[in-house]
PDB file of C-alpha atoms in Angstrom:
ATOM      1  CA  GLU Z  12       7.314  35.415  46.754  1.00 54.00           C
ATOM      2  CA  THR Z  13       4.579  33.188  48.002  1.00 70.00           C
ATOM      3  CA  GLY Z  14       0.924  33.681  48.828  1.00 92.00           C
ATOM      4  CA  VAL Z  15      -0.743  37.020  48.268  1.00 95.00           C
ATOM      5  CA  THR Z  16       1.307  40.206  48.230  1.00 95.00           C
ATOM      6  CA  GLN Z  17       0.106  43.791  48.279  1.00 97.00           C
ATOM      7  CA  THR Z  18       1.900  47.038  47.531  1.00 97.00           C
ATOM      8  CA  PRO Z  19       2.290  49.571  48.892  1.00 97.00           C
ATOM      9  CA  ARG Z  20       1.818  48.561  52.515  1.00 95.00           C
ATOM     10  CA  HIS Z  21       1.097  52.134  53.546  1.00 96.00           C
ATOM     11  CA  LEU Z  22      -0.239  55.026  51.499  1.00 96.00           C
ATOM     12  CA  VAL Z  23      -1.067  58.604  52.406  1.00 95.00           C
ATOM     13  CA  MET Z  24      -2.843  60.609  49.757  1.00 92.00           C
ATOM     14  CA  GLY Z  25      -4.659  63.864  49.429  1.00 89.00           C
ATOM     15  CA  MET Z  26      -8.224  64.039  48.262  1.00 88.00           C
ATOM     16  CA  THR Z  27      -7.208  65.246  44.810  1.00 87.00           C
ATOM     17  CA  ASN Z  28      -4.534  62.604  44.219  1.00 88.00           C
ATOM     18  CA  LYS Z  29      -4.706  59.551  42.010  1.00 93.00           C
ATOM     19  CA  LYS Z  30      -3.023  56.401  43.220  1.00 95.00           C
ATOM     20  CA  SER Z  31      -3.261  52.655  42.676  1.00 97.00           C
ATOM     21  CA  LEU Z  32      -3.077  49.658  44.965  1.00 98.00           C
ATOM     22  CA  LYS Z  33      -1.579  46.457  43.627  1.00 98.00           C
ATOM     23  CA  CYS Z  34      -2.238  42.862  44.570  1.00 98.00           C
ATOM     24  CA  GLU Z  35      -0.463  39.799  43.245  1.00 97.00           C
ATOM     25  CA  GLN Z  36      -1.153  36.179  44.073  1.00 97.00           C
ATOM     26  CA  HIS Z  37       1.314  33.356  43.538  1.00 95.00           C
ATOM     27  CA  LEU Z  38      -1.128  30.538  44.268  1.00 95.00           C
ATOM     28  CA  GLY Z  39      -2.452  29.804  40.794  1.00 95.00           C
ATOM     29  CA  HIS Z  40      -5.903  30.980  41.799  1.00 95.00           C
ATOM     30  CA  ASN Z  41      -8.543  32.304  39.449  1.00 95.00           C
ATOM     31  CA  ALA Z  42     -10.660  34.469  41.754  1.00 95.00           C
ATOM     32  CA  MET Z  43      -9.522  37.676  43.401  1.00 96.00           C
ATOM     33  CA  TYR Z  44     -11.264  39.969  45.846  1.00 96.00           C
ATOM     34  CA  TRP Z  45     -10.967  43.487  47.264  1.00 96.00           C
ATOM     35  CA  TYR Z  46     -12.188  44.102  50.817  1.00 96.00           C
ATOM     36  CA  LYS Z  47     -12.304  47.258  52.928  1.00 96.00           C
ATOM     37  CA  GLN Z  48     -11.524  46.832  56.622  1.00 94.00           C
ATOM     38  CA  SER Z  49     -12.454  49.678  58.957  1.00 92.00           C
ATOM     39  CA  ALA Z  50     -11.817  49.574  62.683  1.00 86.00           C
ATOM     40  CA  LYS Z  51     -14.298  47.418  64.603  1.00 80.00           C
ATOM     41  CA  LYS Z  52     -16.499  46.845  61.569  1.00 87.00           C
ATOM     42  CA  PRO Z  53     -16.971  43.671  59.580  1.00 89.00           C
ATOM     43  CA  LEU Z  54     -14.966  43.326  56.409  1.00 92.00           C
ATOM     44  CA  GLU Z  55     -16.794  44.847  53.473  1.00 93.00           C
ATOM     45  CA  LEU Z  56     -16.540  43.061  50.165  1.00 93.00           C
ATOM     46  CA  MET Z  57     -15.937  45.581  47.388  1.00 95.00           C
ATOM     47  CA  PHE Z  58     -15.151  43.756  44.155  1.00 95.00           C
ATOM     48  CA  VAL Z  59     -14.766  40.198  42.929  1.00 94.00           C
ATOM     49  CA  TYR Z  60     -13.114  38.893  39.786  1.00 94.00           C
ATOM     50  CA  ASN Z  61     -13.405  35.312  38.581  1.00 92.00           C
ATOM     51  CA  PHE Z  62     -11.230  34.277  35.629  1.00 92.00           C
ATOM     52  CA  LYS Z  63     -10.555  37.992  35.000  1.00 90.00           C
ATOM     53  CA  GLU Z  64     -14.250  38.827  34.765  1.00 90.00           C
ATOM     54  CA  GLN Z  65     -15.801  41.131  37.332  1.00 88.00           C
ATOM     55  CA  THR Z  66     -18.591  39.282  39.081  1.00 88.00           C
ATOM     56  CA  GLU Z  67     -19.306  41.618  41.965  1.00 83.00           C
ATOM     57  CA  ASN Z  68     -19.429  45.342  42.529  1.00 82.00           C
ATOM     58  CA  ASN Z  69     -20.873  45.799  45.968  1.00 81.00           C
ATOM     59  CA  SER Z  70     -22.262  49.297  45.423  1.00 87.00           C
ATOM     60  CA  VAL Z  71     -18.798  50.788  45.623  1.00 93.00           C
ATOM     61  CA  PRO Z  72     -18.447  54.500  44.755  1.00 93.00           C
ATOM     62  CA  SER Z  73     -16.955  55.196  41.351  1.00 93.00           C
ATOM     63  CA  ARG Z  74     -13.915  56.849  42.916  1.00 95.00           C
ATOM     64  CA  PHE Z  75     -12.720  53.241  43.366  1.00 96.00           C
ATOM     65  CA  SER Z  76     -11.963  51.515  40.081  1.00 96.00           C
ATOM     66  CA  PRO Z  77     -10.740  47.908  39.946  1.00 96.00           C
ATOM     67  CA  GLU Z  78      -8.681  46.322  37.208  1.00 96.00           C
ATOM     68  CA  CYS Z  79      -7.777  42.688  36.727  1.00 96.00           C
ATOM     69  CA  PRO Z  80      -5.431  42.268  33.746  1.00 95.00           C
ATOM     70  CA  ASN Z  81      -4.850  38.574  34.469  1.00 93.00           C
ATOM     71  CA  SER Z  82      -5.703  36.010  37.113  1.00 92.00           C
ATOM     72  CA  SER Z  83      -2.587  36.805  39.129  1.00 95.00           C
ATOM     73  CA  HIS Z  84      -2.887  40.570  39.379  1.00 97.00           C
ATOM     74  CA  LEU Z  85      -5.518  42.894  40.750  1.00 97.00           C
ATOM     75  CA  PHE Z  86      -5.415  46.663  41.005  1.00 98.00           C
ATOM     76  CA  LEU Z  87      -7.543  49.206  42.778  1.00 98.00           C
ATOM     77  CA  HIS Z  88      -7.309  52.646  41.224  1.00 97.00           C
ATOM     78  CA  LEU Z  89      -8.142  55.512  43.544  1.00 96.00           C
ATOM     79  CA  HIS Z  90      -9.101  59.087  42.705  1.00 93.00           C
ATOM     80  CA  THR Z  91     -10.698  61.996  44.531  1.00 93.00           C
ATOM     81  CA  LEU Z  92     -11.090  59.978  47.708  1.00 93.00           C
ATOM     82  CA  GLN Z  93     -12.728  61.174  50.891  1.00 94.00           C
ATOM     83  CA  PRO Z  94     -11.321  61.021  54.445  1.00 93.00           C
ATOM     84  CA  GLU Z  95     -13.864  58.307  55.296  1.00 93.00           C
ATOM     85  CA  ASP Z  96     -12.170  56.095  52.722  1.00 95.00           C
ATOM     86  CA  SER Z  97      -9.208  55.768  55.075  1.00 96.00           C
ATOM     87  CA  ALA Z  98      -9.019  52.086  55.973  1.00 96.00           C
ATOM     88  CA  LEU Z  99      -7.073  48.883  55.471  1.00 95.00           C
ATOM     89  CA  TYR Z 100      -7.670  47.487  51.995  1.00 97.00           C
ATOM     90  CA  LEU Z 101      -7.271  43.746  51.791  1.00 96.00           C
ATOM     91  CA  CYS Z 102      -6.849  41.632  48.724  1.00 97.00           C
ATOM     92  CA  ALA Z 103      -7.731  37.941  48.735  1.00 96.00           C
ATOM     93  CA  SER Z 104      -7.744  35.079  46.282  1.00 96.00           C
ATOM     94  CA  SER Z 105      -9.323  31.656  45.998  1.00 94.00           C
ATOM     95  CA  GLN Z 106      -9.184  28.824  43.503  1.00 93.00           C
ATOM     96  CA  ASP Z 107     -12.319  30.260  41.951  1.00 89.00           C
ATOM     97  CA  THR Z 108     -15.579  31.654  43.260  1.00 87.00           C
ATOM     98  CA  SER Z 109     -16.914  28.166  44.033  1.00 84.00           C
ATOM     99  CA  ASP Z 110     -14.089  27.778  46.555  1.00 84.00           C
ATOM    100  CA  TYR Z 111     -14.899  29.339  49.905  1.00 85.00           C
ATOM    101  CA  GLU Z 112     -11.345  29.229  51.206  1.00 88.00           C
ATOM    102  CA  GLN Z 113      -9.858  32.653  50.620  1.00 92.00           C
ATOM    103  CA  TYR Z 114      -6.218  33.581  51.124  1.00 93.00           C
ATOM    104  CA  PHE Z 115      -5.552  37.151  52.192  1.00 94.00           C
ATOM    105  CA  GLY Z 116      -2.718  39.552  51.592  1.00 95.00           C
ATOM    106  CA  PRO Z 117      -1.315  41.795  54.356  1.00 94.00           C
ATOM    107  CA  GLY Z 118      -3.296  44.815  53.203  1.00 95.00           C
ATOM    108  CA  THR Z 119      -2.582  48.402  52.300  1.00 97.00           C
ATOM    109  CA  ARG Z 120      -3.156  50.946  55.071  1.00 96.00           C
ATOM    110  CA  LEU Z 121      -4.643  53.955  53.291  1.00 96.00           C
ATOM    111  CA  THR Z 122      -4.898  57.378  54.875  1.00 95.00           C
ATOM    112  CA  VAL Z 123      -6.733  60.130  53.009  1.00 94.00           C
ATOM    113  CA  THR Z 124      -5.879  63.626  54.154  1.00 92.00           C
TER     114      THR Z 124
ATOM    115  CA  ALA L  19     -29.065  37.265  54.092  1.00 70.00           C
ATOM    116  CA  GLN L  20     -26.792  35.705  56.639  1.00 76.00           C
ATOM    117  CA  SER L  21     -25.193  37.677  59.463  1.00 87.00           C
ATOM    118  CA  VAL L  22     -22.502  37.055  62.029  1.00 93.00           C
ATOM    119  CA  THR L  23     -22.218  38.339  65.593  1.00 95.00           C
ATOM    120  CA  GLN L  24     -19.120  38.234  67.724  1.00 96.00           C
ATOM    121  CA  PRO L  25     -20.399  39.399  71.110  1.00 96.00           C
ATOM    122  CA  ASP L  26     -17.002  40.054  72.667  1.00 95.00           C
ATOM    123  CA  ILE L  27     -15.113  43.055  71.318  1.00 94.00           C
ATOM    124  CA  HIS L  28     -12.044  42.487  73.475  1.00 97.00           C
ATOM    125  CA  ILE L  29     -10.842  39.599  75.643  1.00 97.00           C
ATOM    126  CA  THR L  30      -7.810  39.557  77.910  1.00 97.00           C
ATOM    127  CA  VAL L  31      -6.412  36.207  78.943  1.00 97.00           C
ATOM    128  CA  SER L  32      -3.334  35.107  80.859  1.00 97.00           C
ATOM    129  CA  GLU L  33      -0.674  33.114  79.080  1.00 97.00           C
ATOM    130  CA  GLY L  34      -1.333  29.436  79.629  1.00 97.00           C
ATOM    131  CA  ALA L  35      -5.028  29.947  80.341  1.00 97.00           C
ATOM    132  CA  SER L  36      -7.787  28.690  78.127  1.00 97.00           C
ATOM    133  CA  LEU L  37      -9.518  30.860  75.561  1.00 98.00           C
ATOM    134  CA  GLU L  38     -13.000  30.758  74.098  1.00 98.00           C
ATOM    135  CA  LEU L  39     -14.276  33.198  71.485  1.00 98.00           C
ATOM    136  CA  ARG L  40     -17.950  33.321  70.683  1.00 98.00           C
ATOM    137  CA  CYS L  41     -19.567  33.458  67.274  1.00 97.00           C
ATOM    138  CA  ASN L  42     -23.261  33.396  66.486  1.00 96.00           C
ATOM    139  CA  TYR L  43     -24.742  33.400  63.039  1.00 94.00           C
ATOM    140  CA  SER L  44     -28.103  33.975  61.524  1.00 91.00           C
ATOM    141  CA  TYR L  45     -28.983  31.777  58.557  1.00 83.00           C
ATOM    142  CA  GLY L  46     -31.840  29.408  57.825  1.00 71.00           C
ATOM    143  CA  ALA L  47     -29.857  26.447  56.512  1.00 76.00           C
ATOM    144  CA  THR L  48     -26.536  24.925  57.508  1.00 76.00           C
ATOM    145  CA  PRO L  49     -23.868  27.496  56.807  1.00 88.00           C
ATOM    146  CA  TYR L  50     -20.223  27.131  55.985  1.00 92.00           C
ATOM    147  CA  LEU L  51     -18.265  28.500  58.938  1.00 94.00           C
ATOM    148  CA  PHE L  52     -14.776  29.892  59.231  1.00 95.00           C
ATOM    149  CA  TRP L  53     -12.443  31.386  61.786  1.00 97.00           C
ATOM    150  CA  TYR L  54      -9.655  33.698  60.668  1.00 96.00           C
ATOM    151  CA  VAL L  55      -6.879  35.326  62.682  1.00 97.00           C
ATOM    152  CA  GLN L  56      -5.219  38.647  61.918  1.00 95.00           C
ATOM    153  CA  SER L  57      -1.953  39.453  63.618  1.00 92.00           C
ATOM    154  CA  PRO L  58      -0.856  43.095  63.757  1.00 87.00           C
ATOM    155  CA  GLY L  59       0.171  44.339  60.326  1.00 82.00           C
ATOM    156  CA  GLN L  60      -0.866  41.115  58.660  1.00 86.00           C
ATOM    157  CA  GLY L  61      -3.698  39.863  56.532  1.00 88.00           C
ATOM    158  CA  LEU L  62      -6.228  37.282  57.625  1.00 92.00           C
ATOM    159  CA  GLN L  63      -5.097  33.693  58.028  1.00 93.00           C
ATOM    160  CA  LEU L  64      -7.571  30.829  58.013  1.00 94.00           C
ATOM    161  CA  LEU L  65      -7.533  28.914  61.308  1.00 96.00           C
ATOM    162  CA  LEU L  66     -10.233  26.365  60.568  1.00 96.00           C
ATOM    163  CA  LYS L  67     -13.442  25.762  58.676  1.00 94.00           C
ATOM    164  CA  TYR L  68     -16.626  23.728  58.952  1.00 94.00           C
ATOM    165  CA  PHE L  69     -18.605  22.545  55.959  1.00 91.00           C
ATOM    166  CA  SER L  70     -20.266  19.349  57.194  1.00 89.00           C
ATOM    167  CA  GLY L  71     -19.624  16.198  59.216  1.00 90.00           C
ATOM    168  CA  ASP L  72     -18.028  16.145  62.641  1.00 92.00           C
ATOM    169  CA  THR L  73     -19.140  19.244  64.492  1.00 93.00           C
ATOM    170  CA  LEU L  74     -15.836  19.553  66.363  1.00 97.00           C
ATOM    171  CA  VAL L  75     -13.249  20.928  63.977  1.00 97.00           C
ATOM    172  CA  GLN L  76      -9.511  21.017  64.542  1.00 97.00           C
ATOM    173  CA  GLY L  77      -7.466  23.825  63.079  1.00 96.00           C
ATOM    174  CA  ILE L  78      -3.967  25.165  62.997  1.00 95.00           C
ATOM    175  CA  LYS L  79      -2.026  26.563  65.969  1.00 95.00           C
ATOM    176  CA  GLY L  80      -3.879  24.313  68.437  1.00 97.00           C
ATOM    177  CA  PHE L  81      -7.297  25.872  67.877  1.00 98.00           C
ATOM    178  CA  GLU L  82     -10.587  24.009  67.635  1.00 98.00           C
ATOM    179  CA  ALA L  83     -14.185  25.071  67.110  1.00 98.00           C
ATOM    180  CA  GLU L  84     -17.525  23.430  67.685  1.00 97.00           C
ATOM    181  CA  PHE L  85     -20.595  23.889  65.521  1.00 95.00           C
ATOM    182  CA  LYS L  86     -23.802  23.848  67.533  1.00 95.00           C
ATOM    183  CA  ARG L  87     -26.808  24.015  65.261  1.00 92.00           C
ATOM    184  CA  SER L  88     -29.291  24.405  68.119  1.00 92.00           C
ATOM    185  CA  GLN L  89     -27.475  27.506  69.328  1.00 94.00           C
ATOM    186  CA  SER L  90     -26.472  28.841  65.907  1.00 93.00           C
ATOM    187  CA  SER L  91     -22.952  29.068  67.245  1.00 95.00           C
ATOM    188  CA  PHE L  92     -19.431  28.264  66.166  1.00 97.00           C
ATOM    189  CA  ASN L  93     -17.201  29.068  69.133  1.00 98.00           C
ATOM    190  CA  LEU L  94     -13.433  28.960  68.900  1.00 98.00           C
ATOM    191  CA  ARG L  95     -11.340  27.452  71.698  1.00 98.00           C
ATOM    192  CA  LYS L  96      -7.751  26.920  72.663  1.00 98.00           C
ATOM    193  CA  PRO L  97      -6.788  25.057  75.832  1.00 97.00           C
ATOM    194  CA  SER L  98      -3.632  27.025  76.580  1.00 97.00           C
ATOM    195  CA  VAL L  99      -2.833  30.353  74.941  1.00 97.00           C
ATOM    196  CA  HIS L 100       0.615  31.571  74.036  1.00 96.00           C
ATOM    197  CA  TRP L 101       1.711  35.196  73.859  1.00 96.00           C
ATOM    198  CA  SER L 102       1.814  34.832  70.081  1.00 95.00           C
ATOM    199  CA  ASP L 103      -1.968  34.263  70.059  1.00 97.00           C
ATOM    200  CA  ALA L 104      -2.525  37.962  70.723  1.00 97.00           C
ATOM    201  CA  ALA L 105      -4.358  39.052  67.588  1.00 97.00           C
ATOM    202  CA  GLU L 106      -7.773  39.834  66.186  1.00 96.00           C
ATOM    203  CA  TYR L 107     -10.065  36.929  65.422  1.00 97.00           C
ATOM    204  CA  PHE L 108     -12.841  36.954  62.862  1.00 96.00           C
ATOM    205  CA  CYS L 109     -15.701  34.543  62.409  1.00 96.00           C
ATOM    206  CA  ALA L 110     -17.170  34.271  58.909  1.00 95.00           C
ATOM    207  CA  VAL L 111     -20.173  32.593  57.351  1.00 93.00           C
ATOM    208  CA  GLY L 112     -20.720  31.401  53.824  1.00 89.00           C
ATOM    209  CA  VAL L 113     -23.769  29.837  52.276  1.00 84.00           C
ATOM    210  CA  PHE L 114     -24.232  27.219  49.607  1.00 78.00           C
ATOM    211  CA  ASN L 115     -23.828  28.456  46.050  1.00 76.00           C
ATOM    212  CA  ASP L 116     -22.802  31.977  47.085  1.00 79.00           C
ATOM    213  CA  TYR L 117     -19.106  32.673  47.385  1.00 77.00           C
ATOM    214  CA  LYS L 118     -19.556  35.834  49.425  1.00 85.00           C
ATOM    215  CA  LEU L 119     -18.477  35.512  53.038  1.00 89.00           C
ATOM    216  CA  SER L 120     -20.083  37.538  55.819  1.00 91.00           C
ATOM    217  CA  PHE L 121     -17.635  38.489  58.530  1.00 93.00           C
ATOM    218  CA  GLY L 122     -18.145  39.410  62.145  1.00 94.00           C
ATOM    219  CA  ALA L 123     -16.676  42.613  63.518  1.00 94.00           C
ATOM    220  CA  GLY L 124     -13.877  40.719  65.233  1.00 95.00           C
ATOM    221  CA  THR L 125     -12.643  39.994  68.751  1.00 96.00           C
ATOM    222  CA  THR L 126      -9.312  41.378  69.888  1.00 96.00           C
ATOM    223  CA  VAL L 127      -7.371  39.033  72.153  1.00 97.00           C
ATOM    224  CA  THR L 128      -4.738  40.384  74.515  1.00 97.00           C
ATOM    225  CA  VAL L 129      -2.450  37.925  76.279  1.00 97.00           C
ATOM    226  CA  ARG L 130      -0.906  39.008  79.553  1.00 95.00           C
ATOM    227  CA  ALA L 131       2.200  37.406  81.005  1.00 90.00           C
TER     228      ALA L 131
END
C-alpha cells in the first residue's frame, strides 16, 4: 500500500449505531487530519494531530471522537450521529504541521439513516 | 481569517479546448496557494502550489496557474483538456505560520467529446 488509505470506503449507519473510520498513511508523515466534505461546500477541517498530539478540534460535536495511536494511524469514532452528518470524510497527512502540502486519502462516504 | 472564492460552480468544456478556472482569495499578506483535483471516488490530489517567486507555476497533468497579487487571484489553466480532466477542482489558501488550509467550494469540470 502506498499513500493514504481509508477504510471502509462506504458506510451506512443508523443514528444509534457506533462505528469507526480508519485512516493509515504510508508516507512517514507526522501530522494527520480529518476533514468533512459536504456537497458544494468547502472542506471543513475537523481534527489535527501532530506527532500523535491533538492540536486542533474545530468545534466538532462530541459524537465524533478522534484517536491517533501512532503517527501512521488515525481513527474517527462515531456514535449517535445525525442525518446531517452524512458526508464524505477525508483523511490527510503531511510531514508535520509546518508542511502545507497535504496528501489525501480517497475518503469514506458516510450515510446516516 | 482568509477566505477563498471559486466563482464558477460548474464548467463544461470540449475535449481539446482550453480551460481556465477562477480562484479569488481574501487575505492581507501574501498567501500560500494551492490547486487540488478530485476525481470521482477519489481523494484530493495536489496539482500545483505557489509559495513565492515566479508567479506562473507549473503543475502536474499539464496544468499551470498564475498568481496575480493585484487581483487577489490564482487562476488555473490548461491549454488543451482531455476527457480524463473531468473532475472537481479546489483552490486552497494557507497563511504563514498556520497550517490550516481554507478551501473553496470547488468547480466541477465536465468534458464533452
